[in-house]
JSON list of C-alpha atoms in Angstrom, two decimals:
[
{"chain": "X", "resi": 2, "resn": "MET", "atom": "CA", "xyz": [-0.01, -0.03, 0.03]},
{"chain": "X", "resi": 3, "resn": "GLY", "atom": "CA", "xyz": [2.79, 2.49, 0.89]},
{"chain": "X", "resi": 4, "resn": "LYS", "atom": "CA", "xyz": [4.68, 1.77, -2.36]},
{"chain": "X", "resi": 5, "resn": "GLN", "atom": "CA", "xyz": [1.50, 2.46, -4.34]},
{"chain": "X", "resi": 6, "resn": "ARG", "atom": "CA", "xyz": [0.95, 5.72, -2.53]},
{"chain": "X", "resi": 7, "resn": "ALA", "atom": "CA", "xyz": [4.50, 6.84, -3.18]},
{"chain": "X", "resi": 8, "resn": "GLN", "atom": "CA", "xyz": [4.13, 6.08, -6.87]},
{"chain": "X", "resi": 9, "resn": "ARG", "atom": "CA", "xyz": [0.79, 7.97, -7.11]},
{"chain": "X", "resi": 10, "resn": "LEU", "atom": "CA", "xyz": [2.34, 10.98, -5.29]},
{"chain": "X", "resi": 11, "resn": "ALA", "atom": "CA", "xyz": [5.39, 10.85, -7.60]},
{"chain": "X", "resi": 12, "resn": "GLU", "atom": "CA", "xyz": [3.14, 11.01, -10.69]},
{"chain": "X", "resi": 13, "resn": "LEU", "atom": "CA", "xyz": [1.10, 13.89, -9.11]},
{"chain": "X", "resi": 14, "resn": "LEU", "atom": "CA", "xyz": [4.26, 15.73, -8.18]},
{"chain": "X", "resi": 15, "resn": "LYS", "atom": "CA", "xyz": [5.68, 15.30, -11.67]},
{"chain": "X", "resi": 16, "resn": "LYS", "atom": "CA", "xyz": [2.52, 16.80, -13.28]},
{"chain": "X", "resi": 17, "resn": "GLU", "atom": "CA", "xyz": [2.28, 19.68, -10.80]},
{"chain": "X", "resi": 18, "resn": "ILE", "atom": "CA", "xyz": [6.03, 20.62, -10.80]},
{"chain": "X", "resi": 19, "resn": "SER", "atom": "CA", "xyz": [5.97, 20.61, -14.62]},
{"chain": "X", "resi": 20, "resn": "ASP", "atom": "CA", "xyz": [3.03, 22.94, -14.57]},
{"chain": "X", "resi": 21, "resn": "ILE", "atom": "CA", "xyz": [4.58, 25.18, -11.99]},
{"chain": "X", "resi": 22, "resn": "ILE", "atom": "CA", "xyz": [7.93, 25.50, -13.88]},
{"chain": "X", "resi": 23, "resn": "LEU", "atom": "CA", "xyz": [6.05, 26.18, -17.14]},
{"chain": "X", "resi": 24, "resn": "LYS", "atom": "CA", "xyz": [3.53, 28.73, -15.87]},
{"chain": "X", "resi": 25, "resn": "GLU", "atom": "CA", "xyz": [4.73, 30.11, -12.52]},
{"chain": "X", "resi": 26, "resn": "VAL", "atom": "CA", "xyz": [8.53, 30.24, -12.34]},
{"chain": "X", "resi": 27, "resn": "LYS", "atom": "CA", "xyz": [9.83, 33.31, -14.04]},
{"chain": "X", "resi": 28, "resn": "ASP", "atom": "CA", "xyz": [13.66, 32.79, -13.63]},
{"chain": "X", "resi": 29, "resn": "PRO", "atom": "CA", "xyz": [15.27, 33.60, -16.97]},
{"chain": "X", "resi": 30, "resn": "ARG", "atom": "CA", "xyz": [18.03, 31.03, -16.27]},
{"chain": "X", "resi": 31, "resn": "ILE", "atom": "CA", "xyz": [15.50, 28.19, -16.60]},
{"chain": "X", "resi": 32, "resn": "GLY", "atom": "CA", "xyz": [15.44, 27.16, -20.16]},
{"chain": "X", "resi": 33, "resn": "PHE", "atom": "CA", "xyz": [13.88, 24.11, -21.86]},
{"chain": "X", "resi": 34, "resn": "VAL", "atom": "CA", "xyz": [13.30, 21.72, -19.01]},
{"chain": "X", "resi": 35, "resn": "SER", "atom": "CA", "xyz": [11.67, 18.34, -19.21]},
{"chain": "X", "resi": 36, "resn": "LEU", "atom": "CA", "xyz": [10.89, 16.33, -16.05]},
{"chain": "X", "resi": 37, "resn": "THR", "atom": "CA", "xyz": [11.86, 12.76, -16.73]},
{"chain": "X", "resi": 38, "resn": "ASP", "atom": "CA", "xyz": [11.02, 11.14, -13.51]},
{"chain": "X", "resi": 39, "resn": "VAL", "atom": "CA", "xyz": [10.15, 11.84, -9.81]},
{"chain": "X", "resi": 40, "resn": "GLU", "atom": "CA", "xyz": [11.00, 9.32, -7.07]},
{"chain": "X", "resi": 41, "resn": "VAL", "atom": "CA", "xyz": [9.41, 9.77, -3.67]},
{"chain": "X", "resi": 42, "resn": "SER", "atom": "CA", "xyz": [10.88, 8.16, -0.58]},
{"chain": "X", "resi": 43, "resn": "GLY", "atom": "CA", "xyz": [8.79, 5.62, 1.41]},
{"chain": "X", "resi": 44, "resn": "ASP", "atom": "CA", "xyz": [8.00, 8.10, 4.12]},
{"chain": "X", "resi": 45, "resn": "LEU", "atom": "CA", "xyz": [6.86, 10.64, 1.49]},
{"chain": "X", "resi": 46, "resn": "ARG", "atom": "CA", "xyz": [9.16, 13.35, 2.87]},
{"chain": "X", "resi": 47, "resn": "HIS", "atom": "CA", "xyz": [11.76, 13.56, 0.14]},
{"chain": "X", "resi": 48, "resn": "ALA", "atom": "CA", "xyz": [11.43, 13.58, -3.69]},
{"chain": "X", "resi": 49, "resn": "ASN", "atom": "CA", "xyz": [14.19, 13.30, -6.27]},
{"chain": "X", "resi": 50, "resn": "VAL", "atom": "CA", "xyz": [13.14, 15.20, -9.34]},
{"chain": "X", "resi": 51, "resn": "TYR", "atom": "CA", "xyz": [15.01, 14.25, -12.47]},
{"chain": "X", "resi": 52, "resn": "VAL", "atom": "CA", "xyz": [15.19, 16.92, -15.17]},
{"chain": "X", "resi": 53, "resn": "SER", "atom": "CA", "xyz": [16.57, 16.90, -18.69]},
{"chain": "X", "resi": 54, "resn": "VAL", "atom": "CA", "xyz": [17.75, 20.21, -20.09]},
{"chain": "X", "resi": 55, "resn": "TYR", "atom": "CA", "xyz": [17.88, 21.03, -23.74]},
{"chain": "X", "resi": 56, "resn": "GLY", "atom": "CA", "xyz": [21.00, 23.07, -24.62]},
{"chain": "X", "resi": 57, "resn": "GLU", "atom": "CA", "xyz": [24.69, 23.45, -24.11]},
{"chain": "X", "resi": 58, "resn": "GLU", "atom": "CA", "xyz": [26.61, 22.70, -20.85]},
{"chain": "X", "resi": 59, "resn": "LYS", "atom": "CA", "xyz": [26.35, 26.39, -19.85]},
{"chain": "X", "resi": 60, "resn": "GLU", "atom": "CA", "xyz": [22.63, 26.50, -20.26]},
{"chain": "X", "resi": 61, "resn": "ARG", "atom": "CA", "xyz": [22.29, 23.22, -18.31]},
{"chain": "X", "resi": 62, "resn": "LYS", "atom": "CA", "xyz": [24.29, 24.63, -15.36]},
{"chain": "X", "resi": 63, "resn": "GLU", "atom": "CA", "xyz": [22.29, 27.85, -15.31]},
{"chain": "X", "resi": 64, "resn": "THR", "atom": "CA", "xyz": [19.00, 25.96, -15.49]},
{"chain": "X", "resi": 65, "resn": "MET", "atom": "CA", "xyz": [19.99, 23.68, -12.60]},
{"chain": "X", "resi": 66, "resn": "GLN", "atom": "CA", "xyz": [21.06, 26.82, -10.63]},
{"chain": "X", "resi": 67, "resn": "GLY", "atom": "CA", "xyz": [17.69, 28.43, -11.39]},
{"chain": "X", "resi": 68, "resn": "LEU", "atom": "CA", "xyz": [15.82, 25.33, -10.28]},
{"chain": "X", "resi": 69, "resn": "LYS", "atom": "CA", "xyz": [17.87, 25.20, -7.00]},
{"chain": "X", "resi": 70, "resn": "LYS", "atom": "CA", "xyz": [17.10, 28.84, -6.38]},
{"chain": "X", "resi": 71, "resn": "ALA", "atom": "CA", "xyz": [13.32, 28.34, -7.14]},
{"chain": "X", "resi": 72, "resn": "ASN", "atom": "CA", "xyz": [13.12, 25.14, -5.03]},
{"chain": "X", "resi": 73, "resn": "SER", "atom": "CA", "xyz": [11.39, 26.74, -2.01]},
{"chain": "X", "resi": 74, "resn": "TYR", "atom": "CA", "xyz": [8.98, 28.65, -4.24]},
{"chain": "X", "resi": 75, "resn": "ILE", "atom": "CA", "xyz": [8.00, 25.47, -6.11]},
{"chain": "X", "resi": 76, "resn": "ARG", "atom": "CA", "xyz": [7.64, 23.64, -2.87]},
{"chain": "X", "resi": 77, "resn": "LYS", "atom": "CA", "xyz": [5.38, 26.37, -1.43]},
{"chain": "X", "resi": 78, "resn": "LEU", "atom": "CA", "xyz": [3.18, 26.20, -4.54]},
{"chain": "X", "resi": 79, "resn": "LEU", "atom": "CA", "xyz": [3.05, 22.33, -4.30]},
{"chain": "X", "resi": 80, "resn": "GLY", "atom": "CA", "xyz": [1.87, 22.70, -0.73]},
{"chain": "X", "resi": 81, "resn": "GLU", "atom": "CA", "xyz": [-0.97, 24.89, -1.84]},
{"chain": "X", "resi": 82, "resn": "ARG", "atom": "CA", "xyz": [-1.96, 22.62, -4.70]},
{"chain": "X", "resi": 83, "resn": "ILE", "atom": "CA", "xyz": [-1.59, 19.11, -3.10]},
{"chain": "X", "resi": 84, "resn": "LYS", "atom": "CA", "xyz": [-3.29, 18.42, 0.19]},
{"chain": "X", "resi": 85, "resn": "ILE", "atom": "CA", "xyz": [-0.76, 16.25, 1.98]},
{"chain": "X", "resi": 86, "resn": "TYR", "atom": "CA", "xyz": [0.40, 16.48, 5.56]},
{"chain": "X", "resi": 87, "resn": "HIS", "atom": "CA", "xyz": [4.07, 17.15, 4.63]},
{"chain": "X", "resi": 88, "resn": "THR", "atom": "CA", "xyz": [5.15, 18.60, 1.31]},
{"chain": "X", "resi": 89, "resn": "PRO", "atom": "CA", "xyz": [8.19, 16.58, 0.27]},
{"chain": "X", "resi": 90, "resn": "GLU", "atom": "CA", "xyz": [11.68, 18.22, 0.20]},
{"chain": "X", "resi": 91, "resn": "LEU", "atom": "CA", "xyz": [12.61, 18.58, -3.47]},
{"chain": "X", "resi": 92, "resn": "LEU", "atom": "CA", "xyz": [16.04, 17.63, -4.86]},
{"chain": "X", "resi": 93, "resn": "PHE", "atom": "CA", "xyz": [16.56, 18.43, -8.50]},
{"chain": "X", "resi": 94, "resn": "LYS", "atom": "CA", "xyz": [18.89, 16.10, -10.27]},
{"chain": "X", "resi": 95, "resn": "TYR", "atom": "CA", "xyz": [20.16, 16.31, -13.86]},
{"chain": "X", "resi": 96, "resn": "ASP", "atom": "CA", "xyz": [19.17, 13.35, -16.07]},
{"chain": "X", "resi": 97, "resn": "ASN", "atom": "CA", "xyz": [21.11, 12.83, -19.26]},
{"chain": "X", "resi": 98, "resn": "SER", "atom": "CA", "xyz": [19.20, 9.76, -20.45]},
{"chain": "X", "resi": 99, "resn": "ILE", "atom": "CA", "xyz": [17.51, 11.58, -23.34]},
{"chain": "X", "resi": 100, "resn": "GLU", "atom": "CA", "xyz": [21.02, 12.86, -24.55]},
{"chain": "X", "resi": 101, "resn": "HIS", "atom": "CA", "xyz": [22.34, 9.40, -24.21]},
{"chain": "X", "resi": 102, "resn": "GLY", "atom": "CA", "xyz": [19.41, 7.95, -26.17]},
{"chain": "X", "resi": 103, "resn": "ALA", "atom": "CA", "xyz": [19.94, 10.54, -28.88]},
{"chain": "X", "resi": 104, "resn": "TYR", "atom": "CA", "xyz": [23.64, 9.59, -29.09]},
{"chain": "X", "resi": 105, "resn": "ILE", "atom": "CA", "xyz": [22.85, 5.87, -29.35]},
{"chain": "X", "resi": 106, "resn": "SER", "atom": "CA", "xyz": [20.35, 6.62, -32.10]},
{"chain": "X", "resi": 107, "resn": "GLN", "atom": "CA", "xyz": [22.98, 8.73, -33.96]},
{"chain": "X", "resi": 108, "resn": "LEU", "atom": "CA", "xyz": [25.42, 5.76, -33.71]},
{"chain": "X", "resi": 109, "resn": "ILE", "atom": "CA", "xyz": [22.82, 3.34, -35.08]},
{"chain": "X", "resi": 110, "resn": "ASP", "atom": "CA", "xyz": [22.08, 5.69, -37.94]},
{"chain": "X", "resi": 111, "resn": "GLN", "atom": "CA", "xyz": [25.77, 5.99, -38.73]},
{"chain": "X", "resi": 112, "resn": "VAL", "atom": "CA", "xyz": [26.26, 2.18, -38.72]},
{"chain": "X", "resi": 113, "resn": "ASN", "atom": "CA", "xyz": [23.17, 1.75, -40.93]},
{"chain": "X", "resi": 114, "resn": "LYS", "atom": "CA", "xyz": [24.45, 4.41, -43.38]},
{"chain": "X", "resi": 115, "resn": "GLU", "atom": "CA", "xyz": [27.88, 2.72, -43.58]},
{"chain": "X", "resi": 116, "resn": "GLY", "atom": "CA", "xyz": [26.19, -0.64, -44.14]},
{"chain": "X", "resi": 117, "resn": "ARG", "atom": "CA", "xyz": [24.14, 0.79, -47.09]},
{"chain": "X", "resi": 118, "resn": "GLU", "atom": "CA", "xyz": [27.29, 2.33, -48.57]},
{"chain": "X", "resi": 119, "resn": "GLU", "atom": "CA", "xyz": [29.12, -0.98, -48.41]},
{"chain": "X", "resi": 120, "resn": "SER", "atom": "CA", "xyz": [26.28, -2.89, -50.01]},
{"chain": "X", "resi": 121, "resn": "ASN", "atom": "CA", "xyz": [26.07, -0.31, -52.81]},
{"chain": "X", "resi": 122, "resn": "ASN", "atom": "CA", "xyz": [29.81, -0.62, -53.52]},
{"chain": "X", "resi": 123, "resn": "ASP", "atom": "CA", "xyz": [29.56, -4.47, -53.86]}
]
């Protein structure tokens, strides 16, 4: 039962945090952010929020700094929107899985292209 509750809360947090970042947070450092996952601890007091940032390394660092600075504001708005006894502490973590997937896709395309070129030369 506790695990299901943590999963439901994680999904709700993901939806609400995305909405807050999109509509409420006005920090110019925060660029194109995508929430990839939210993990809530068993006691529902802590949440790891995994974000992917589109852009160069400098933009990623600035976005992560902006999210860290807006953390308390986001948490306050979550407390107003979600009726829960304790609003979880948020910890934003950078997730490079989307970039890694794009890199793997690029490698596959390159191998396929080389394979087609070799078969055309035969």
